[in-house]
Coordinates of C-alpha atoms in Angstrom, one line a residue:
M37 CA -0.8 -49.7 17.2
Y38 CA -0.3 -48.1 13.8
L39 CA -4.2 -46.8 14.8
Y40 CA -3.1 -44.8 17.6
I41 CA -0.9 -43.2 15.0
I42 CA -3.2 -42.8 12.5
G43 CA -6.0 -41.5 14.7
F44 CA -3.2 -39.2 16.3
L45 CA -2.1 -37.7 13.3
I46 CA -5.8 -37.3 11.9
L47 CA -6.1 -35.2 15.1
I48 CA -3.0 -33.1 14.3
V49 CA -4.6 -32.5 10.5
I50 CA -8.2 -31.6 12.2
Y51 CA -5.9 -28.9 14.6
E52 CA -4.1 -27.6 11.9
L53 CA -7.2 -27.2 10.1
Y54 CA -9.4 -25.3 12.7
K55 CA -6.9 -23.0 13.6
S56 CA -6.3 -21.9 10.0
H57 CA -10.2 -21.2 10.0
L58 CA -9.8 -19.6 13.0
R59 CA -6.7 -17.3 11.3
S60 CA -9.3 -17.0 8.4
I61 CA -12.1 -15.5 10.6
R62 CA -9.7 -13.2 12.0
R63 CA -8.2 -12.2 9.2
R64 CA -11.7 -11.1 7.9
V65 CA -13.2 -9.7 11.0
V66 CA -10.5 -7.5 11.7
Y67 CA -10.1 -6.4 8.0
N68 CA -13.2 -5.2 8.2
K69 CA -12.9 -2.7 11.6
A70 CA -9.7 -1.6 9.2
V71 CA -11.6 -0.8 6.4
I72 CA -14.3 0.9 8.9
T73 CA -11.3 2.7 10.7
A74 CA -10.3 4.0 7.4
Q75 CA -13.8 5.7 6.5
N76 CA -14.5 6.6 9.8
K77 CA -11.0 9.1 9.6
H78 CA -10.9 9.2 5.6
K79 CA -7.3 7.5 5.6
K80 CA -6.4 5.5 3.0
L81 CA -5.8 1.4 4.0
L82 CA -2.8 -0.2 3.5
V83 CA -2.7 -4.0 3.6
I84 CA 0.8 -5.6 4.0
G85 CA 0.7 -9.0 2.8
D86 CA -0.9 -9.9 -0.6
P87 CA -4.7 -11.5 -0.1
D88 CA -3.7 -13.5 -2.5
N89 CA -0.7 -15.3 -0.8
G90 CA -1.3 -18.8 1.4
G91 CA -2.3 -21.7 1.1
H92 CA -5.4 -21.4 2.7
N93 CA -6.3 -18.1 1.3
M94 CA -4.7 -20.2 -2.5
I95 CA -7.4 -23.2 -1.5
F96 CA -10.1 -21.6 0.2
G97 CA -9.9 -17.8 -1.5
R98 CA -9.3 -14.8 0.1
D99 CA -9.9 -13.3 3.7
Y100 CA -9.1 -9.5 2.8
D101 CA -8.6 -7.7 -0.1
C102 CA -6.3 -5.2 -1.1
G103 CA -7.1 -1.7 0.5
D104 CA -6.2 1.0 -1.1
V105 CA -2.5 0.2 -0.9
C106 CA -1.0 -3.4 -0.9
L107 CA 2.3 -4.3 0.8
D108 CA 4.1 -7.7 0.0
L109 CA 7.7 -9.2 0.2
V110 CA 6.7 -10.4 -3.7
G111 CA 4.0 -7.8 -4.6
C112 CA 0.4 -8.0 -4.8
K113 CA -0.3 -9.4 -8.4
N114 CA -4.0 -9.2 -8.2
C115 CA -4.0 -5.9 -6.8
E116 CA -4.8 -2.4 -8.0
N117 CA -2.1 -0.4 -6.2
S118 CA 0.7 -3.2 -5.6
M119 CA 4.0 -2.0 -3.7
K120 CA 6.7 -5.2 -3.7
A121 CA 9.4 -4.5 -1.2
K122 CA 10.4 -5.4 2.1
I123 CA 8.7 -3.7 5.2
E124 CA 11.4 -2.4 6.5
D125 CA 12.1 -0.7 3.7
A126 CA 9.3 0.3 2.1
L127 CA 7.1 2.0 5.4
P128 CA 9.7 4.9 6.2
T129 CA 8.8 6.3 2.6
F130 CA 5.1 6.9 3.7
E131 CA 4.5 10.0 6.0
D132 CA 3.6 10.1 9.7
N133 CA -1.0 9.2 10.3
S134 CA -1.6 8.9 6.9
Y135 CA -3.1 5.2 6.7
V136 CA -4.6 3.4 8.7
I137 CA -2.5 -0.1 8.2
F138 CA -3.9 -4.0 7.8
L139 CA -1.2 -6.1 8.9
S140 CA -1.2 -9.9 7.8
C141 CA 0.7 -12.6 8.8
V142 CA 4.0 -10.8 8.1
L143 CA 5.8 -10.4 11.5
E144 CA 6.9 -13.8 11.1
Y145 CA 8.5 -13.0 7.9
I146 CA 10.9 -9.8 9.8
D147 CA 14.3 -10.3 10.8
K148 CA 15.0 -10.1 15.1
K149 CA 17.2 -7.5 14.6
S150 CA 14.8 -5.6 12.5
I151 CA 11.6 -6.1 14.5
S152 CA 11.9 -2.7 16.8
F153 CA 12.1 -1.0 13.9
V154 CA 9.8 -2.6 12.1
L155 CA 7.3 -2.0 15.2
K156 CA 8.1 1.7 15.3
E157 CA 7.3 2.5 11.9
L158 CA 3.8 0.9 11.7
K159 CA 3.4 3.1 14.6
R160 CA 4.2 6.2 12.8
V161 CA 2.9 5.8 9.7
S162 CA -0.6 4.5 11.0
G163 CA -0.6 7.4 14.3
G164 CA -1.9 3.9 15.6
D165 CA -4.2 2.4 13.7
L166 CA -2.8 0.0 13.0
F167 CA -4.5 -3.8 12.7
I168 CA -2.1 -6.6 13.7
V169 CA -3.6 -10.5 12.7
T170 CA -0.4 -13.5 12.8
V171 CA 0.0 -16.7 13.1
D172 CA -1.5 -18.7 16.1
P173 CA 1.9 -18.9 17.8
H174 CA 0.2 -23.0 19.1
T175 CA 0.3 -24.7 15.4
I176 CA 2.4 -27.1 13.8
T177 CA 2.1 -23.5 10.7
A178 CA 4.3 -21.5 13.3
L179 CA 6.6 -23.9 13.8
F180 CA 7.9 -24.2 9.8
Y181 CA 7.0 -20.3 9.0
P182 CA 10.5 -19.1 7.6
T183 CA 11.6 -16.6 10.1
R184 CA 12.6 -19.8 12.4
F185 CA 15.0 -21.3 10.0
L186 CA 16.0 -17.4 8.8
T187 CA 16.7 -15.8 11.9
G188 CA 16.7 -19.4 14.2
E189 CA 14.4 -17.4 16.9
S190 CA 11.1 -19.3 17.1
S191 CA 8.7 -16.7 15.1
A192 CA 5.9 -18.7 18.0
K193 CA 7.7 -17.1 20.7
R194 CA 8.1 -13.8 19.5
L195 CA 4.2 -13.8 17.8
I196 CA 2.7 -14.6 21.9
K197 CA 3.4 -11.2 21.9
V198 CA 0.8 -9.5 19.4
E199 CA -1.6 -12.8 18.4
D200 CA -5.2 -10.9 18.1
M201 CA -4.6 -7.6 18.7
E202 CA -6.5 -4.3 17.4
N203 CA -5.3 -0.8 17.6
V204 CA -2.2 -1.6 18.8
D205 CA -0.4 0.8 21.5
I206 CA 3.3 0.2 20.4
D207 CA 3.7 2.3 23.1
K208 CA 2.8 0.2 26.3
M209 CA 4.6 -3.0 24.8
D210 CA 8.0 -4.4 25.3
I211 CA 9.5 -4.0 22.9
K212 CA 12.6 -5.6 24.5
E213 CA 10.8 -8.8 24.2
F214 CA 10.9 -8.6 20.9
S215 CA 14.6 -8.3 20.5
N216 CA 16.4 -10.5 22.6

């Protein structure tokens, strides 16, 4: 009996490590697409989400760089141009279509009352050049993400709608799904 339990727990750990590795690969691929888009369109790159935060990044290193500006709630201490602010407070300070935006594992922290506003601001500032990576909603990591405890809303339910999106067209998204 104990061997089955231990075996099951080992399988869960392996699954979580595998999903974490896939998210790491997604971050690298999507970030590189954002960099190429910024270069091709002669726009600056705004990275939202500290590349050095998070358990995976602390253990295995960065999956992406700082961009021209890095925005995070706790700041991006190892980035040259860092903004320490809530995304919903910082985005309104940027001009329309002024940045290509790469956003990594930040939507999970947005209060459900603010998510529609944040998505519209992301579109406005990026002019549609928006690259998003989220936590896989089918992991234990998603179950324990802070938003679940802060707002009572399951982050996985919300994130299923934005998983693996690149060049997001927010006009085609049903924003109401994010605020129910």
